[in-house]
Amino acid sequence: MTEELAPQYQPGAIEQALYRWWTEQDLFAPRPGNRPYVIMMPPPNVTAQLHMGHGLNNTVQDAVIRFERMRGREVLWLPGTDHAGIATQNVVERMLASEGKTRFDLGRDAFVRRVWSHVDETGATILDQLKAIGSSCDWSRTYFTLDEGLSRAVREVFVRLYEKDLVYRGNYIINWCPRCLTALSNEEAEKEEEEGRLWHLRYPLAQGGHLTVATTRPETMLGDTAVAVHPSDARYAALVGTTIRLPLVDRDIPIVADDAIDPAFGTGAVKVTPAHDPLDFEIGKRHGLAVLNILTPDAHIGESAPERFQGLTREAARKAVVREFEALDLLDKTETHQHAVGHCYRCGTVVEPRLSEQWFVRMAPLAAPALEAYRDGSLRFIPERRGTEYAQWMENIRDWCISRQLWWGHRIPVWYCDADGCATTSVSRTDLTACPACGGSVRQDEDVLDTWFSSWLVPFSSLGWPDETPDLHRYYPGDALVTAPEILFFWVARMIMAGLEFQGDVPFHTIYLHGTVRDTQHRKMSKSLGNGIDPLEVVERYGADALRYTVISGMAVGTDLILDPADLETSFAAGRNFANKLWNAGRFILGALDGPTRPLAGPHPNVIRREELALADRWIIARCDETVRIATEAFERFRLNEAAAAAYHFLWSDLADWYIEQVKPRLHGDQPGGDVARAVLAQTFDVALRLLHPVMPFVTETLWKRLPGHGLEASICVAHWPGPDDRATDDEALARFAELQAIVTSYRQLSADAGIRPGDKAEGWLTVADQAVADRLAPEIETIARLGRVRLDRVTVRSSVAADSARKTDVLPDDVQVSIALSAADMARECARLEKEEAHLRRLVEGQERKLGNAQFVERAPTAVVDGERQKLASWREQADALADNRRQLGCV
């Protein structure tokens, strides 16, 4: 059937058409089988474009899904997109800015309609892009976190938590983005280590003298309402209870003692600004301090500060304050200081601690069962260290700020009564038009919920909750979550808490947190650094299978994926080359199979009997079985790179480089047993394609369809995953063929070292010291000569061979000596090589003799270990002596 396959692999000619056929056949929908296997796709932002992070994450998910689908599980990979409040609103606001407008020019309703219009136009783009890399999701179930059903779930959860006093509103210090003009959760304020400065400011004491405080934010001193010291700090004990005259603002503030102060930081005396620091806010509450908010929402100095500072940015105010302290001789010193600074996770702006009235979720009651689920083994983290991080976060969890000062998102379902004398606050599952208490008019809270407040519900909201749907009963809880470690706390931990709270069970049991895509400088790929790789460009140039193989084979558990954005050829060549090798091997195999092949097993009159199998047949069947076991276990343990490596080695080396080359005479009719070789070739290639399919689905499907017994309407997507077969176990064949491979490899290396071209054949000798070894190798002499590219027709027992100084020799285990005729010009070089190898072995022997001469080692080490070391010594001695004999034969000594 090779006429149906192009001479060269052209992924662009098959991938789109094949994916379209898969979807037309509805192969990605759950197929009734044994128990379900469910993965929830981390929903990409609705306006996002595919990047390598998506490419990596979804390739890993798809490989796992395809593996489980082939194992007969009722697989559901549920796709969706996230409305992404801040990110999507920012995109549309930038569009408006290019038109000279702001969202306030449009008004809330018109702006939200504009965002919906943009989402309707672009929202499916990233899902279409995911199809280009082969993602086998059930697209008929695609959800959007602002869909009506998911929105109803969001309201239901908010109301239930409010009714349990787990949602509350309060004035607290929160993270505030002056660019996005919204509150952020602690997890959304990403900490970055920066080298800043520590200013030591001298504050005049009312009783005379000065007290020096250290700060990284001099401008916030305009809002200071105290100075705090530790109660046990003897340096300041006499000053507690006295006052300071705050410079620049001429305000008296007290000196207080508080256990939260670190005496070792700076001078041990700390300025207290309750409106602009979380720790200071708590100190202020304990001591009844005034709270002065000196910053506007966009981080300019506001009216609470002296007029000369008003309107300055925080950076300009910092410089102005430092200048005035210098002018007053109140700047003691300045030093560099390394500290972690929070940045908005969406726009990168430095966040501002800000006192604000916001909505919060009380997290400790939700965290307790989620922590217990990890401790009792209900949750498994891969790699394991991520479980420790999860537990530490749960143990130190803080309340979650869930309100955002945005217009795009789930509006908070809270209404306030405007009627005189009625201060009713109503939380409702449905929109209110009147106050339930007095019938007066109501207004809804202006804020929307944090994007993650809808995302943490998707394991059950996407299945129809709060309704008791068949999907919810069938597919909750799921099995695995595959995602990046960056959202362990944003999303993963919160989903676990939500699942336990609203469904009584964790939403998944295995959390695989894979590595991050980085460049060759180990920097995370990002638009701002300009070091990203467009996965669609990779697919266009090299094919989806090349991309998939590269990301899976290049990333072990717990490691990052390193790619070079400046050299796509180097980064993706291995995947492309493997696909080409597989294609060429497939064309050869399909060309050799001229119809149905004989069965290798089963109750069939024409079944191949074991005695019909040649050594190479037995070997490739045993290696195929070994590969099945290795790949299956690797997939089960999420060691996808090991599964890919096993399939790669079997297909490239065992099957293509060795077995096919060995059986070519039988396939071509030059030797008997062609029907057996074709049957073995068809069976092992079929198995190998299935093992590789989760990693490289397009090329494997294309070739598998054309194997005898399948047909173009069959699909490898739902073919059975190969199982281990004890009948294939054949240690003798594995050992004997490995010996043959070593001999062939040795002949090839000897010829290469001697400068003999691959097309030429040197005269060869194969000598052994034992007749039993000779008898074992004699049946394979044709294979050795043909594959080793030498003229050789027999195995000779060494005692009957005279020394010949014109041979180049290699010594293998069991004292097997491989030799080729050596020209005079190569004699000196060969003598030097043998001398060097013998010297190396003699050093190993000396070291081993010292080791085994150590009585303590021999007495204390296990017997098996000592025996193994003695076997090494004997083998090294034997090889060294054989090399010495070779040197004498060549006349080197």
JSON list of C-alpha atoms in Angstrom, two decimals, residues 167-268:
[
{"chain": "A", "resi": 167, "resn": "VAL", "atom": "CA", "xyz": [-18.03, 35.22, 52.92]},
{"chain": "A", "resi": 168, "resn": "TYR", "atom": "CA", "xyz": [-17.81, 38.63, 54.55]},
{"chain": "A", "resi": 169, "resn": "ARG", "atom": "CA", "xyz": [-17.12, 42.26, 53.75]},
{"chain": "A", "resi": 170, "resn": "GLY", "atom": "CA", "xyz": [-14.57, 44.28, 55.63]},
{"chain": "A", "resi": 171, "resn": "ASN", "atom": "CA", "xyz": [-11.92, 47.01, 55.67]},
{"chain": "A", "resi": 172, "resn": "TYR", "atom": "CA", "xyz": [-8.49, 45.46, 55.38]},
{"chain": "A", "resi": 173, "resn": "ILE", "atom": "CA", "xyz": [-5.16, 46.05, 53.77]},
{"chain": "A", "resi": 174, "resn": "ILE", "atom": "CA", "xyz": [-5.31, 44.43, 50.37]},
{"chain": "A", "resi": 175, "resn": "ASN", "atom": "CA", "xyz": [-3.04, 44.30, 47.33]},
{"chain": "A", "resi": 176, "resn": "TRP", "atom": "CA", "xyz": [-4.04, 47.04, 44.92]},
{"chain": "A", "resi": 177, "resn": "CYS", "atom": "CA", "xyz": [-2.97, 47.48, 41.30]},
{"chain": "A", "resi": 178, "resn": "PRO", "atom": "CA", "xyz": [-2.76, 51.21, 40.48]},
{"chain": "A", "resi": 179, "resn": "ARG", "atom": "CA", "xyz": [-2.75, 50.37, 36.77]},
{"chain": "A", "resi": 180, "resn": "CYS", "atom": "CA", "xyz": [-5.73, 47.96, 36.69]},
{"chain": "A", "resi": 181, "resn": "LEU", "atom": "CA", "xyz": [-7.44, 49.90, 39.52]},
{"chain": "A", "resi": 182, "resn": "THR", "atom": "CA", "xyz": [-8.56, 46.76, 41.30]},
{"chain": "A", "resi": 183, "resn": "ALA", "atom": "CA", "xyz": [-7.86, 44.66, 44.34]},
{"chain": "A", "resi": 184, "resn": "LEU", "atom": "CA", "xyz": [-5.74, 41.52, 43.93]},
{"chain": "A", "resi": 185, "resn": "SER", "atom": "CA", "xyz": [-5.49, 38.40, 46.02]},
{"chain": "A", "resi": 186, "resn": "ASN", "atom": "CA", "xyz": [-2.22, 37.60, 47.74]},
{"chain": "A", "resi": 187, "resn": "GLU", "atom": "CA", "xyz": [-1.46, 35.02, 45.06]},
{"chain": "A", "resi": 188, "resn": "GLU", "atom": "CA", "xyz": [-2.05, 37.58, 42.28]},
{"chain": "A", "resi": 189, "resn": "ALA", "atom": "CA", "xyz": [0.57, 39.91, 43.76]},
{"chain": "A", "resi": 190, "resn": "GLU", "atom": "CA", "xyz": [3.61, 38.04, 42.46]},
{"chain": "A", "resi": 191, "resn": "LYS", "atom": "CA", "xyz": [6.74, 38.62, 44.51]},
{"chain": "A", "resi": 192, "resn": "GLU", "atom": "CA", "xyz": [9.96, 39.44, 42.70]},
{"chain": "A", "resi": 193, "resn": "GLU", "atom": "CA", "xyz": [13.33, 39.84, 44.40]},
{"chain": "A", "resi": 194, "resn": "GLU", "atom": "CA", "xyz": [14.68, 43.33, 43.74]},
{"chain": "A", "resi": 195, "resn": "GLU", "atom": "CA", "xyz": [17.60, 45.40, 44.94]},
{"chain": "A", "resi": 196, "resn": "GLY", "atom": "CA", "xyz": [16.11, 48.42, 46.58]},
{"chain": "A", "resi": 197, "resn": "ARG", "atom": "CA", "xyz": [17.27, 50.95, 49.15]},
{"chain": "A", "resi": 198, "resn": "LEU", "atom": "CA", "xyz": [16.85, 51.27, 52.87]},
{"chain": "A", "resi": 199, "resn": "TRP", "atom": "CA", "xyz": [16.63, 54.85, 54.10]},
{"chain": "A", "resi": 200, "resn": "HIS", "atom": "CA", "xyz": [17.44, 55.61, 57.74]},
{"chain": "A", "resi": 201, "resn": "LEU", "atom": "CA", "xyz": [15.36, 58.63, 58.77]},
{"chain": "A", "resi": 202, "resn": "ARG", "atom": "CA", "xyz": [15.83, 60.57, 62.01]},
{"chain": "A", "resi": 203, "resn": "TYR", "atom": "CA", "xyz": [12.59, 61.49, 63.78]},
{"chain": "A", "resi": 204, "resn": "PRO", "atom": "CA", "xyz": [12.83, 64.29, 66.42]},
{"chain": "A", "resi": 205, "resn": "LEU", "atom": "CA", "xyz": [11.78, 63.21, 69.94]},
{"chain": "A", "resi": 206, "resn": "ALA", "atom": "CA", "xyz": [9.49, 65.55, 71.84]},
{"chain": "A", "resi": 207, "resn": "GLN", "atom": "CA", "xyz": [11.87, 65.34, 74.81]},
{"chain": "A", "resi": 208, "resn": "GLY", "atom": "CA", "xyz": [14.89, 66.16, 72.65]},
{"chain": "A", "resi": 209, "resn": "GLY", "atom": "CA", "xyz": [17.19, 64.07, 70.51]},
{"chain": "A", "resi": 210, "resn": "HIS", "atom": "CA", "xyz": [16.26, 61.78, 67.66]},
{"chain": "A", "resi": 211, "resn": "LEU", "atom": "CA", "xyz": [15.02, 58.27, 67.00]},
{"chain": "A", "resi": 212, "resn": "THR", "atom": "CA", "xyz": [16.18, 56.67, 63.75]},
{"chain": "A", "resi": 213, "resn": "VAL", "atom": "CA", "xyz": [13.81, 54.45, 61.76]},
{"chain": "A", "resi": 214, "resn": "ALA", "atom": "CA", "xyz": [14.60, 52.41, 58.64]},
{"chain": "A", "resi": 215, "resn": "THR", "atom": "CA", "xyz": [12.20, 52.17, 55.71]},
{"chain": "A", "resi": 216, "resn": "THR", "atom": "CA", "xyz": [12.07, 51.09, 52.07]},
{"chain": "A", "resi": 217, "resn": "ARG", "atom": "CA", "xyz": [9.12, 53.47, 51.44]},
{"chain": "A", "resi": 218, "resn": "PRO", "atom": "CA", "xyz": [10.09, 57.00, 52.65]},
{"chain": "A", "resi": 219, "resn": "GLU", "atom": "CA", "xyz": [7.04, 58.57, 50.97]},
{"chain": "A", "resi": 220, "resn": "THR", "atom": "CA", "xyz": [4.65, 56.67, 53.24]},
{"chain": "A", "resi": 221, "resn": "MET", "atom": "CA", "xyz": [6.00, 58.52, 56.26]},
{"chain": "A", "resi": 222, "resn": "LEU", "atom": "CA", "xyz": [3.48, 61.21, 55.31]},
{"chain": "A", "resi": 223, "resn": "GLY", "atom": "CA", "xyz": [0.86, 58.78, 56.66]},
{"chain": "A", "resi": 224, "resn": "ASP", "atom": "CA", "xyz": [2.74, 57.65, 59.78]},
{"chain": "A", "resi": 225, "resn": "THR", "atom": "CA", "xyz": [0.70, 57.59, 62.97]},
{"chain": "A", "resi": 226, "resn": "ALA", "atom": "CA", "xyz": [3.25, 55.96, 65.32]},
{"chain": "A", "resi": 227, "resn": "VAL", "atom": "CA", "xyz": [6.71, 54.49, 65.73]},
{"chain": "A", "resi": 228, "resn": "ALA", "atom": "CA", "xyz": [6.88, 50.96, 67.14]},
{"chain": "A", "resi": 229, "resn": "VAL", "atom": "CA", "xyz": [9.63, 49.08, 69.02]},
{"chain": "A", "resi": 230, "resn": "HIS", "atom": "CA", "xyz": [9.78, 45.62, 70.57]},
{"chain": "A", "resi": 231, "resn": "PRO", "atom": "CA", "xyz": [8.74, 45.52, 74.25]},
{"chain": "A", "resi": 232, "resn": "SER", "atom": "CA", "xyz": [11.98, 43.77, 75.28]},
{"chain": "A", "resi": 233, "resn": "ASP", "atom": "CA", "xyz": [14.29, 46.12, 73.35]},
{"chain": "A", "resi": 234, "resn": "ALA", "atom": "CA", "xyz": [16.21, 47.83, 76.14]},
{"chain": "A", "resi": 235, "resn": "ARG", "atom": "CA", "xyz": [17.44, 50.57, 73.78]},
{"chain": "A", "resi": 236, "resn": "TYR", "atom": "CA", "xyz": [13.99, 52.08, 73.60]},
{"chain": "A", "resi": 237, "resn": "ALA", "atom": "CA", "xyz": [12.29, 51.03, 76.83]},
{"chain": "A", "resi": 238, "resn": "ALA", "atom": "CA", "xyz": [12.41, 54.55, 78.27]},
{"chain": "A", "resi": 239, "resn": "LEU", "atom": "CA", "xyz": [10.87, 56.04, 75.10]},
{"chain": "A", "resi": 240, "resn": "VAL", "atom": "CA", "xyz": [7.70, 53.93, 75.02]},
{"chain": "A", "resi": 241, "resn": "GLY", "atom": "CA", "xyz": [4.73, 56.18, 75.72]},
{"chain": "A", "resi": 242, "resn": "THR", "atom": "CA", "xyz": [6.52, 59.36, 74.66]},
{"chain": "A", "resi": 243, "resn": "THR", "atom": "CA", "xyz": [5.91, 61.17, 71.35]},
{"chain": "A", "resi": 244, "resn": "ILE", "atom": "CA", "xyz": [7.71, 62.18, 68.20]},
{"chain": "A", "resi": 245, "resn": "ARG", "atom": "CA", "xyz": [7.25, 65.30, 66.17]},
{"chain": "A", "resi": 246, "resn": "LEU", "atom": "CA", "xyz": [6.80, 63.84, 62.68]},
{"chain": "A", "resi": 247, "resn": "PRO", "atom": "CA", "xyz": [8.96, 65.81, 60.22]},
{"chain": "A", "resi": 248, "resn": "LEU", "atom": "CA", "xyz": [7.48, 67.46, 57.13]},
{"chain": "A", "resi": 249, "resn": "VAL", "atom": "CA", "xyz": [3.91, 67.25, 58.46]},
{"chain": "A", "resi": 250, "resn": "ASP", "atom": "CA", "xyz": [4.44, 68.60, 62.00]},
{"chain": "A", "resi": 251, "resn": "ARG", "atom": "CA", "xyz": [2.26, 65.99, 63.67]},
{"chain": "A", "resi": 252, "resn": "ASP", "atom": "CA", "xyz": [2.81, 64.40, 67.07]},
{"chain": "A", "resi": 253, "resn": "ILE", "atom": "CA", "xyz": [2.77, 60.61, 66.99]},
{"chain": "A", "resi": 254, "resn": "PRO", "atom": "CA", "xyz": [3.33, 58.12, 69.85]},
{"chain": "A", "resi": 255, "resn": "ILE", "atom": "CA", "xyz": [6.04, 55.52, 70.38]},
{"chain": "A", "resi": 256, "resn": "VAL", "atom": "CA", "xyz": [4.40, 52.16, 71.08]},
{"chain": "A", "resi": 257, "resn": "ALA", "atom": "CA", "xyz": [5.70, 48.71, 72.03]},
{"chain": "A", "resi": 258, "resn": "ASP", "atom": "CA", "xyz": [4.55, 45.72, 69.96]},
{"chain": "A", "resi": 259, "resn": "ASP", "atom": "CA", "xyz": [5.66, 42.09, 69.78]},
{"chain": "A", "resi": 260, "resn": "ALA", "atom": "CA", "xyz": [5.48, 42.11, 65.97]},
{"chain": "A", "resi": 261, "resn": "ILE", "atom": "CA", "xyz": [8.59, 44.27, 65.66]},
{"chain": "A", "resi": 262, "resn": "ASP", "atom": "CA", "xyz": [11.89, 42.60, 64.76]},
{"chain": "A", "resi": 263, "resn": "PRO", "atom": "CA", "xyz": [14.62, 44.27, 66.86]},
{"chain": "A", "resi": 264, "resn": "ALA", "atom": "CA", "xyz": [17.25, 43.10, 64.35]},
{"chain": "A", "resi": 265, "resn": "PHE", "atom": "CA", "xyz": [15.72, 44.88, 61.34]},
{"chain": "A", "resi": 266, "resn": "GLY", "atom": "CA", "xyz": [17.27, 48.26, 60.70]},
{"chain": "A", "resi": 267, "resn": "THR", "atom": "CA", "xyz": [17.50, 50.16, 63.95]},
{"chain": "A", "resi": 268, "resn": "GLY", "atom": "CA", "xyz": [14.81, 48.14, 65.69]}
]
